[in-house]
JSON list of C-alpha atoms in Angstrom, two decimals:
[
{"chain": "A", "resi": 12, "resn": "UNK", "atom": "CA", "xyz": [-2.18, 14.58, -9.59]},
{"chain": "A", "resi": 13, "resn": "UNK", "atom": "CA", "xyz": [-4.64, 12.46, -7.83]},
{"chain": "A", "resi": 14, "resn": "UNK", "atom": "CA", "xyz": [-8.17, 13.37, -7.51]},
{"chain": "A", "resi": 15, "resn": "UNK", "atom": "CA", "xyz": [-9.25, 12.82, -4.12]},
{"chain": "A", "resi": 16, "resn": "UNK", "atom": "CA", "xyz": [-13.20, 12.00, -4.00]},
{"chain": "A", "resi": 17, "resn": "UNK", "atom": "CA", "xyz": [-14.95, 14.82, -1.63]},
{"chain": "A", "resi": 18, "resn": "UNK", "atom": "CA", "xyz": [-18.47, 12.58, -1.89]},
{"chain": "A", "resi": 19, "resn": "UNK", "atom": "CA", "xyz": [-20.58, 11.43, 1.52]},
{"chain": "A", "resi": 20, "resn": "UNK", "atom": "CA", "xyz": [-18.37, 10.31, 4.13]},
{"chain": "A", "resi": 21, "resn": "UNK", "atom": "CA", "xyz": [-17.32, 6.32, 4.28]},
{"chain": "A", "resi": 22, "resn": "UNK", "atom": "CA", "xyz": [-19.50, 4.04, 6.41]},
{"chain": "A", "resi": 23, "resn": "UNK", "atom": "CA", "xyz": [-16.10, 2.68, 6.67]},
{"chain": "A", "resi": 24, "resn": "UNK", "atom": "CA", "xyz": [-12.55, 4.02, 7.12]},
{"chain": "A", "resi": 25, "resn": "UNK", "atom": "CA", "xyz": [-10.75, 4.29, 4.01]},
{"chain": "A", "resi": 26, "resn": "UNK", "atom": "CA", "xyz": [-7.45, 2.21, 3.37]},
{"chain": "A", "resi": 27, "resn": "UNK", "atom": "CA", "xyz": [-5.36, 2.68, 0.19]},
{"chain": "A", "resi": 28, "resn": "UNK", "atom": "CA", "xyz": [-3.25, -0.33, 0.38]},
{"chain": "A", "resi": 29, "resn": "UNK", "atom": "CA", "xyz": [-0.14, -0.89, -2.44]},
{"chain": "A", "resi": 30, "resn": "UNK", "atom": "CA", "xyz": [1.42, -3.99, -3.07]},
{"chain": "A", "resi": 31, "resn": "UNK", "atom": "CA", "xyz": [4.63, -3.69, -4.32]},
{"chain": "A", "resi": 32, "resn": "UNK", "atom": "CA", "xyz": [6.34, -5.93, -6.90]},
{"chain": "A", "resi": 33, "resn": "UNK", "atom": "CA", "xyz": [7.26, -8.92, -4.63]},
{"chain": "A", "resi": 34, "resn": "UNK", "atom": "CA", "xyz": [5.46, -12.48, -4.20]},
{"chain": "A", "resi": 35, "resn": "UNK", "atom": "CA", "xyz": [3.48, -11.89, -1.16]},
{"chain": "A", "resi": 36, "resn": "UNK", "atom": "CA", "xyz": [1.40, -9.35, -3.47]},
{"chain": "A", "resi": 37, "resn": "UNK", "atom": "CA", "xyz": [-0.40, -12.05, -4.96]},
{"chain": "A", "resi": 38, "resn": "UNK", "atom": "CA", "xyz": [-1.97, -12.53, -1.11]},
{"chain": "A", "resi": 39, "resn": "UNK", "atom": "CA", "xyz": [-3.78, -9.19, -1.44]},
{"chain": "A", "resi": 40, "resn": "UNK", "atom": "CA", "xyz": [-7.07, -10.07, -2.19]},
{"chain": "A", "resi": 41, "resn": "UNK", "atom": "CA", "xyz": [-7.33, -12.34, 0.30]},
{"chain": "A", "resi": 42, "resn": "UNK", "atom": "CA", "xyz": [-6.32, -9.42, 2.82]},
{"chain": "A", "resi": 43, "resn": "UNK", "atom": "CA", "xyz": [-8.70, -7.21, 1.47]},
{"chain": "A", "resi": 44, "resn": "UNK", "atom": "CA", "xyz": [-11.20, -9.68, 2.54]},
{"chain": "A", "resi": 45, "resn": "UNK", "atom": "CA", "xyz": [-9.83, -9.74, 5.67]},
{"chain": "A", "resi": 46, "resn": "UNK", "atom": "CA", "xyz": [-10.00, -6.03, 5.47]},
{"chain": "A", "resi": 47, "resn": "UNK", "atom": "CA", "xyz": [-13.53, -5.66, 4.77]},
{"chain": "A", "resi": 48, "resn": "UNK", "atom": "CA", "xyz": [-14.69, -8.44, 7.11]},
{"chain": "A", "resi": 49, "resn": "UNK", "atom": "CA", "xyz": [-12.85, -6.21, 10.32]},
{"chain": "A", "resi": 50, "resn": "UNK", "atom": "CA", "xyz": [-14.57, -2.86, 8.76]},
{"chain": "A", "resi": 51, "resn": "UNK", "atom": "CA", "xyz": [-12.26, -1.52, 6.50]},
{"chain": "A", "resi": 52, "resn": "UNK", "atom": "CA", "xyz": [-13.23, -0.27, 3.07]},
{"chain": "A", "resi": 53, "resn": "UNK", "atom": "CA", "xyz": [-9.67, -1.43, 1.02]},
{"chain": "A", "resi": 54, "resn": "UNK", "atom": "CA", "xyz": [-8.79, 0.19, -2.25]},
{"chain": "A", "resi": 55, "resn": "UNK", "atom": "CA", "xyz": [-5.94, -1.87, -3.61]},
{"chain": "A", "resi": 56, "resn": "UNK", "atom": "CA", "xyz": [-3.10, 0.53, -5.46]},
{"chain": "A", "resi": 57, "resn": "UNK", "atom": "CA", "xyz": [-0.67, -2.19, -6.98]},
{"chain": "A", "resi": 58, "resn": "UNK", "atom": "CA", "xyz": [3.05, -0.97, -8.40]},
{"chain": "A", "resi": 59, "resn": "UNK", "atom": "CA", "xyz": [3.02, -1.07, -12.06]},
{"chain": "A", "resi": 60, "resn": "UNK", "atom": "CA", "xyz": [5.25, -4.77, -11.05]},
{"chain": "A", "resi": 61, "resn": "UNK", "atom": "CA", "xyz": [3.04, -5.51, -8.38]},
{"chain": "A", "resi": 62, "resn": "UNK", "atom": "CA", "xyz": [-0.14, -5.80, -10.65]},
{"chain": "A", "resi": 63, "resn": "UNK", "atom": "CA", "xyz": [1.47, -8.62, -12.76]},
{"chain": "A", "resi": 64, "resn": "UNK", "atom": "CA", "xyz": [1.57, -10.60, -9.05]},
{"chain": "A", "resi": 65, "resn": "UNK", "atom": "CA", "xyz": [-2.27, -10.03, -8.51]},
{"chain": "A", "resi": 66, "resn": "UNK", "atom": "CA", "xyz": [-5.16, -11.52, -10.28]},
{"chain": "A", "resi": 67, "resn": "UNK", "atom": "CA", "xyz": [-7.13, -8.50, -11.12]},
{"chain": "A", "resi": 68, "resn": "UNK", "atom": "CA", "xyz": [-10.65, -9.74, -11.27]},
{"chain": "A", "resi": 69, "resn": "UNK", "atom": "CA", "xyz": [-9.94, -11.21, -8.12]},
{"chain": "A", "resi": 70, "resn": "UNK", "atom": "CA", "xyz": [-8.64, -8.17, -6.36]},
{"chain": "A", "resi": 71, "resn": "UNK", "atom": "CA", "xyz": [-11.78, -6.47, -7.66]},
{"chain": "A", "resi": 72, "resn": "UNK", "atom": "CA", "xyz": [-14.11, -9.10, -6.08]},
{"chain": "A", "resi": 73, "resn": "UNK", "atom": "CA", "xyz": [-12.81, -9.17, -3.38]},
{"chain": "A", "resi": 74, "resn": "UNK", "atom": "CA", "xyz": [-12.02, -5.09, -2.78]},
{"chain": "A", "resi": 75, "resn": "UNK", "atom": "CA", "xyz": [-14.99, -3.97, -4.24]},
{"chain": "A", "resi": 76, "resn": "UNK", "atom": "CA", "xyz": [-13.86, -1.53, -6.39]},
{"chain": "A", "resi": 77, "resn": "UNK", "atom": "CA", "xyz": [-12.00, -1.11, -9.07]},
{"chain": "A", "resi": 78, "resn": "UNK", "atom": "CA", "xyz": [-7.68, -1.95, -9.39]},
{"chain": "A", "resi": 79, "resn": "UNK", "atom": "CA", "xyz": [-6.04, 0.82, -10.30]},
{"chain": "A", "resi": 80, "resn": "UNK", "atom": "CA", "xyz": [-2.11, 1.01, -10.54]},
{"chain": "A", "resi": 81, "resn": "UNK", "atom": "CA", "xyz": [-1.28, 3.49, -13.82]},
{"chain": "A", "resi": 82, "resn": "UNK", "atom": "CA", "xyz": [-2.18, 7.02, -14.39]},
{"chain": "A", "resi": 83, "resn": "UNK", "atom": "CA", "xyz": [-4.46, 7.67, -17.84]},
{"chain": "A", "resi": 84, "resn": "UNK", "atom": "CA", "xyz": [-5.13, 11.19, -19.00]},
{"chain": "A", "resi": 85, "resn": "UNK", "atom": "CA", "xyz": [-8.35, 9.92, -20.37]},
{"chain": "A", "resi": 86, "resn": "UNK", "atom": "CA", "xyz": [-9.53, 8.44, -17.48]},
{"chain": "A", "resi": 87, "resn": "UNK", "atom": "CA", "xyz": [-8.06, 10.35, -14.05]},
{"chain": "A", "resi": 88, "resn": "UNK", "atom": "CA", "xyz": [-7.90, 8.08, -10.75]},
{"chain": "A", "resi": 89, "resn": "UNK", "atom": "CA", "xyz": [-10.30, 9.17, -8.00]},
{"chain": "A", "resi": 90, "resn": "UNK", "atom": "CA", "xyz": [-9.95, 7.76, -4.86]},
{"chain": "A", "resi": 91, "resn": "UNK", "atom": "CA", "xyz": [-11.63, 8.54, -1.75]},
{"chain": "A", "resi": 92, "resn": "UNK", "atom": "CA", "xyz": [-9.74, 10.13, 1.03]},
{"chain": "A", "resi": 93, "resn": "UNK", "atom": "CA", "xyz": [-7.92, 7.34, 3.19]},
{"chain": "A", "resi": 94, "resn": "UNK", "atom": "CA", "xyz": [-7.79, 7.11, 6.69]},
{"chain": "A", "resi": 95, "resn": "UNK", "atom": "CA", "xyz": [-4.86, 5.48, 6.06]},
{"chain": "A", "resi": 96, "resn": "UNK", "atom": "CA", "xyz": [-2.29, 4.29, 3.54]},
{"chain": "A", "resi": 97, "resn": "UNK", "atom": "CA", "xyz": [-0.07, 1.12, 3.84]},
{"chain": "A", "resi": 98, "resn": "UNK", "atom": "CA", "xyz": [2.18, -0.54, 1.42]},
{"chain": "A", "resi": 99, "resn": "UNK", "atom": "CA", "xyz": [2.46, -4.10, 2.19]},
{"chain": "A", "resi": 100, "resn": "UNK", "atom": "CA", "xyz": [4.90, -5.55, 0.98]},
{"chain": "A", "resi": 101, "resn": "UNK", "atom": "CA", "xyz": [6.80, -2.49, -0.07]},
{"chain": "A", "resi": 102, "resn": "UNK", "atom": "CA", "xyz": [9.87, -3.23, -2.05]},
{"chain": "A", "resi": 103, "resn": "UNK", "atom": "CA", "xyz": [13.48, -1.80, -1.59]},
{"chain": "A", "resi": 104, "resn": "UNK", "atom": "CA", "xyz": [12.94, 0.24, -4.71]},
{"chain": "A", "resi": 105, "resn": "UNK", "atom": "CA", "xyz": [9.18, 1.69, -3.48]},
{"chain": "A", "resi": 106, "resn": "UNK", "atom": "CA", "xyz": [11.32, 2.38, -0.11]},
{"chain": "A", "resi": 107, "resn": "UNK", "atom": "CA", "xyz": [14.29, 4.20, -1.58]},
{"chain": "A", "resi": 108, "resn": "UNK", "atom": "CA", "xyz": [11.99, 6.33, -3.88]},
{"chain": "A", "resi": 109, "resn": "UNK", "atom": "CA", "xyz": [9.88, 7.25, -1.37]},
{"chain": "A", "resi": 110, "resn": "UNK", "atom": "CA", "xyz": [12.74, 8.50, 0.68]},
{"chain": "A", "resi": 111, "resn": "UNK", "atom": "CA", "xyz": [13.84, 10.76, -2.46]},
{"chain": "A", "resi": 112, "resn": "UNK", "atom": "CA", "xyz": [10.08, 12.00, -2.84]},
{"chain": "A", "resi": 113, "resn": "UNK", "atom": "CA", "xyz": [9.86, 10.29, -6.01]},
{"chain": "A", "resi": 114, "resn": "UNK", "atom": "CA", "xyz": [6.36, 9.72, -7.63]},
{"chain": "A", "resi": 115, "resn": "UNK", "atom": "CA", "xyz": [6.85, 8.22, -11.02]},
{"chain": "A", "resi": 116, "resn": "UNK", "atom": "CA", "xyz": [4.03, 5.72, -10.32]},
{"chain": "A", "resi": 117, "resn": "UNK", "atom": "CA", "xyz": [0.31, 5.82, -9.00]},
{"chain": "A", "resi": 118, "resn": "UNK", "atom": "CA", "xyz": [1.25, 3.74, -6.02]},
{"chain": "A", "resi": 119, "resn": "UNK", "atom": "CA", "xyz": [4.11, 6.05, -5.37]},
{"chain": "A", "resi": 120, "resn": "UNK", "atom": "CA", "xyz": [2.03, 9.32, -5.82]},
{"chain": "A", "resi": 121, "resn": "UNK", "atom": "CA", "xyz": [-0.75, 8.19, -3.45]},
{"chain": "A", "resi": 122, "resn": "UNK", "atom": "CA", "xyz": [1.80, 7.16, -0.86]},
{"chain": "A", "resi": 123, "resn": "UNK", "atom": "CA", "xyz": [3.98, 10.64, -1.31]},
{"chain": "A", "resi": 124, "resn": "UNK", "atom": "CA", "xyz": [0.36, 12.89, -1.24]},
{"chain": "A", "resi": 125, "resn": "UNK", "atom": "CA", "xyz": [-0.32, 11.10, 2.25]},
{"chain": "A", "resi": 126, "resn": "UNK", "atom": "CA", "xyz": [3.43, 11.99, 3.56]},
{"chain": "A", "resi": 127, "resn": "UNK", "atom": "CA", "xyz": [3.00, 15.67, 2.35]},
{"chain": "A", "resi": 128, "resn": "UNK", "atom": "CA", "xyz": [-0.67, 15.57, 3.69]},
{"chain": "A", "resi": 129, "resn": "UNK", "atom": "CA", "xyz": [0.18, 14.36, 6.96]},
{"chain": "A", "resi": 130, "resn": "UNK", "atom": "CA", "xyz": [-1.84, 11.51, 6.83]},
{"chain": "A", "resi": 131, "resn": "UNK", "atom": "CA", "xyz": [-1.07, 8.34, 8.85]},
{"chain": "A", "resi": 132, "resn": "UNK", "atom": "CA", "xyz": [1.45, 5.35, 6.51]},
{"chain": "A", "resi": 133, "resn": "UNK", "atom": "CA", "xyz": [2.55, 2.23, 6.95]},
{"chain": "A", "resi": 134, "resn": "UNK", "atom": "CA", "xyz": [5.46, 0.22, 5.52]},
{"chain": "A", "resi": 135, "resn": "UNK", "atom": "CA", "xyz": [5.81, -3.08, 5.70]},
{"chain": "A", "resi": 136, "resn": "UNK", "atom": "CA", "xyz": [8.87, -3.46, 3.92]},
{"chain": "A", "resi": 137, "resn": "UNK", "atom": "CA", "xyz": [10.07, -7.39, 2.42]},
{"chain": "A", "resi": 138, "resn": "UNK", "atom": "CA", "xyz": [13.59, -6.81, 1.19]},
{"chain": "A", "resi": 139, "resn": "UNK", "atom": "CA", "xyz": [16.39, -9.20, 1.60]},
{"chain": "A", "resi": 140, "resn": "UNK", "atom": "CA", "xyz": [19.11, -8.31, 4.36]},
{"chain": "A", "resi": 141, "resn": "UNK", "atom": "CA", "xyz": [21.74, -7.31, 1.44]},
{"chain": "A", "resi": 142, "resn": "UNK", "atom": "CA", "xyz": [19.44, -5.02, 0.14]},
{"chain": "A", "resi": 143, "resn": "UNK", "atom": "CA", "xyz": [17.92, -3.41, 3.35]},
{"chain": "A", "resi": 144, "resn": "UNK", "atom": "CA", "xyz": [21.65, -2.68, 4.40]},
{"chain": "A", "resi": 145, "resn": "UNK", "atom": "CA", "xyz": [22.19, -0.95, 1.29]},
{"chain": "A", "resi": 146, "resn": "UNK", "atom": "CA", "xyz": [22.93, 3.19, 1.87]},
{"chain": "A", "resi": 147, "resn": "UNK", "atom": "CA", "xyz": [20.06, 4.12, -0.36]},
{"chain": "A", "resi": 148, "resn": "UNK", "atom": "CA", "xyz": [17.92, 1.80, 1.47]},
{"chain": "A", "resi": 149, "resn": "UNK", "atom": "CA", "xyz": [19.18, 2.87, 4.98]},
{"chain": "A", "resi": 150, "resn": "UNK", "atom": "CA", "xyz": [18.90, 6.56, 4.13]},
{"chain": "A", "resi": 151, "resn": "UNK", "atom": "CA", "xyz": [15.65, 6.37, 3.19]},
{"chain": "A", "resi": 152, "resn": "UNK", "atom": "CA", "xyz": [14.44, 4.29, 6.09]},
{"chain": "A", "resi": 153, "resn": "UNK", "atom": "CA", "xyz": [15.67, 7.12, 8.00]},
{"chain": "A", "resi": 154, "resn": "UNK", "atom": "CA", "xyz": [14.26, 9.91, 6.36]},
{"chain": "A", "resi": 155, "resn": "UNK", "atom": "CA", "xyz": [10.81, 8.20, 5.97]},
{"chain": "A", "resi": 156, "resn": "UNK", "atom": "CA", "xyz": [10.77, 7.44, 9.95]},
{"chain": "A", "resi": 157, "resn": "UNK", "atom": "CA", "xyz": [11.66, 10.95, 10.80]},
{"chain": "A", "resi": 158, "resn": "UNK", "atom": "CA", "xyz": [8.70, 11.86, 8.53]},
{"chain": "A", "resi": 159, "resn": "UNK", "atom": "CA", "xyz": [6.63, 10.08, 10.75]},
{"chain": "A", "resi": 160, "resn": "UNK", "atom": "CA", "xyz": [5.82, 6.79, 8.21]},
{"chain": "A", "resi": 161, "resn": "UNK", "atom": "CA", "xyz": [5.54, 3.71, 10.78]},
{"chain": "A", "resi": 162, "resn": "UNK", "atom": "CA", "xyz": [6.86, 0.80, 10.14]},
{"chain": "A", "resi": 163, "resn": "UNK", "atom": "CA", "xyz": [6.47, -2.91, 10.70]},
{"chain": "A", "resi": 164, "resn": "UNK", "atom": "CA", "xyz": [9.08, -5.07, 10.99]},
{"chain": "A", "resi": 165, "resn": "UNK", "atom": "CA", "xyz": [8.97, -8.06, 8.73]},
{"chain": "A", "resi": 166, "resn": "UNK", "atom": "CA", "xyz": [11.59, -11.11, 7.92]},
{"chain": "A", "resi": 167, "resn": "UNK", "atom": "CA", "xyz": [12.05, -12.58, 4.22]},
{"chain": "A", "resi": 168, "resn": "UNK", "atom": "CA", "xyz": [12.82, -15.86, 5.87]},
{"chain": "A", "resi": 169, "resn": "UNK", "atom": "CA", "xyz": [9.32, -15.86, 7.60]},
{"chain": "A", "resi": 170, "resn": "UNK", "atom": "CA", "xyz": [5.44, -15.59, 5.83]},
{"chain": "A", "resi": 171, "resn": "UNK", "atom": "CA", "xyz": [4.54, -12.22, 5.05]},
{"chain": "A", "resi": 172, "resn": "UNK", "atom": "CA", "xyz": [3.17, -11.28, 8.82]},
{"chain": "A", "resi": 173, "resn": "UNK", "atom": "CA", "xyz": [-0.80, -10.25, 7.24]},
{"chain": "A", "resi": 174, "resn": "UNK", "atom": "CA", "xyz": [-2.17, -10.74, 10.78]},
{"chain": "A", "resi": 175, "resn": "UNK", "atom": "CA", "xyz": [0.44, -8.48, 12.27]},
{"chain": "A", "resi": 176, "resn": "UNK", "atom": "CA", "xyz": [-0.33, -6.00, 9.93]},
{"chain": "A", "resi": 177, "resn": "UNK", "atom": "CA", "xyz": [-3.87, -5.98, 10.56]},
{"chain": "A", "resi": 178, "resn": "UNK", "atom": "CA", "xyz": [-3.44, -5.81, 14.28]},
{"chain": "A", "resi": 179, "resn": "UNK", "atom": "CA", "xyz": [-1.01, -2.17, 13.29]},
{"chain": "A", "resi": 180, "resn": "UNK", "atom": "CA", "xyz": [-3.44, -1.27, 10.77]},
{"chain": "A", "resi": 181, "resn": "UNK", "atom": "CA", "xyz": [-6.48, -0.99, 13.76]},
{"chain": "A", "resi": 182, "resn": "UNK", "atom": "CA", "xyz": [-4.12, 0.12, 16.04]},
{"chain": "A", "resi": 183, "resn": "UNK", "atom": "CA", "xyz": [-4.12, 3.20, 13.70]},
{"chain": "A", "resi": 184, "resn": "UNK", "atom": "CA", "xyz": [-7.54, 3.24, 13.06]},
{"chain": "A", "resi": 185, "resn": "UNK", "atom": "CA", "xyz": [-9.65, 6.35, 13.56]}
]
């Protein structure tokens, strides 16, 4: 589904990072900085929502490489092999498709290959307390924790916790 880059080894380790569609998306690029800065090399994977929070030409400035967030026949995604993946802010409905193994979307198919492949993920979920009490939402929570996806707690009625996520994000680091 996803063509995963075998070139030269990273100077950097590799982060796939997808935003979801919610409004602390738009603060991606500005991560990614933040991201690069520390000595990670960020490829941003918005949700098919989450692109229409992000200005694009920013996110590729400030990435260094290009956005991707659809899947094209004529023009298959390759990505190099992450270190890690993290979906911040992931949205109730990223969360309870992930938890049924759906992968309807790029962002969702490059989160689901790094379940399956064992690779290390990390949700930082923003959903609002009706929603993350929800069954759907509660079940998958579950099933994605006993997969061994991490997450980070986060609170709507608080900023999106970016520095907390960076300090999990090199806590995982390789």
């Amino acid at each position: 589904m996803i063509a995963l880059n075998r070139r030269e080894p990273a100077l950097h380790p590799v982060v796939h990072l997808v935003g979801c569609g919610t409004r602390p998306t738009r603060d991606l690029p500005r991560f990614a900085t933040s991201l690069r800065t520390a000595g990670w090399d960020p490829y941003l994977i918005p949700s098919p929502v989450g692109r229409h929070f992000l200005d694009l030409a920013e996110a590729e400035e400030r990435s260094n490489h290009v956005v991707r967030w659809d899947f094209d026949p004529g023009d298959p995604v390759e990505l190099p092999r992450a270190q890690l993946v993290v979906a911040a802010p992931a949205s109730f409905n990223t969360i309870t498709k992930l938890g049924a193994g759906i992968a309807d979307t790029l962002a969702l198919a490059v989160i689901n290959e790094a379940v399956g492949g064992g690779m290390p993920v990390l949700l930082a979920p923003w959903a609002n307390a009706q929603l993350s009490a929800h069954p759907a939402y509660v079940r998958a929570v579950a099933s994605l924790r006993s997969w061994g996806v991490r997450f980070l707690p986060t609170d709507q009625s608080e900023p999106f916790p970016w520095p907390s996520l960076q300090n999990q994000m090199d806590s995982l680091r390789p």
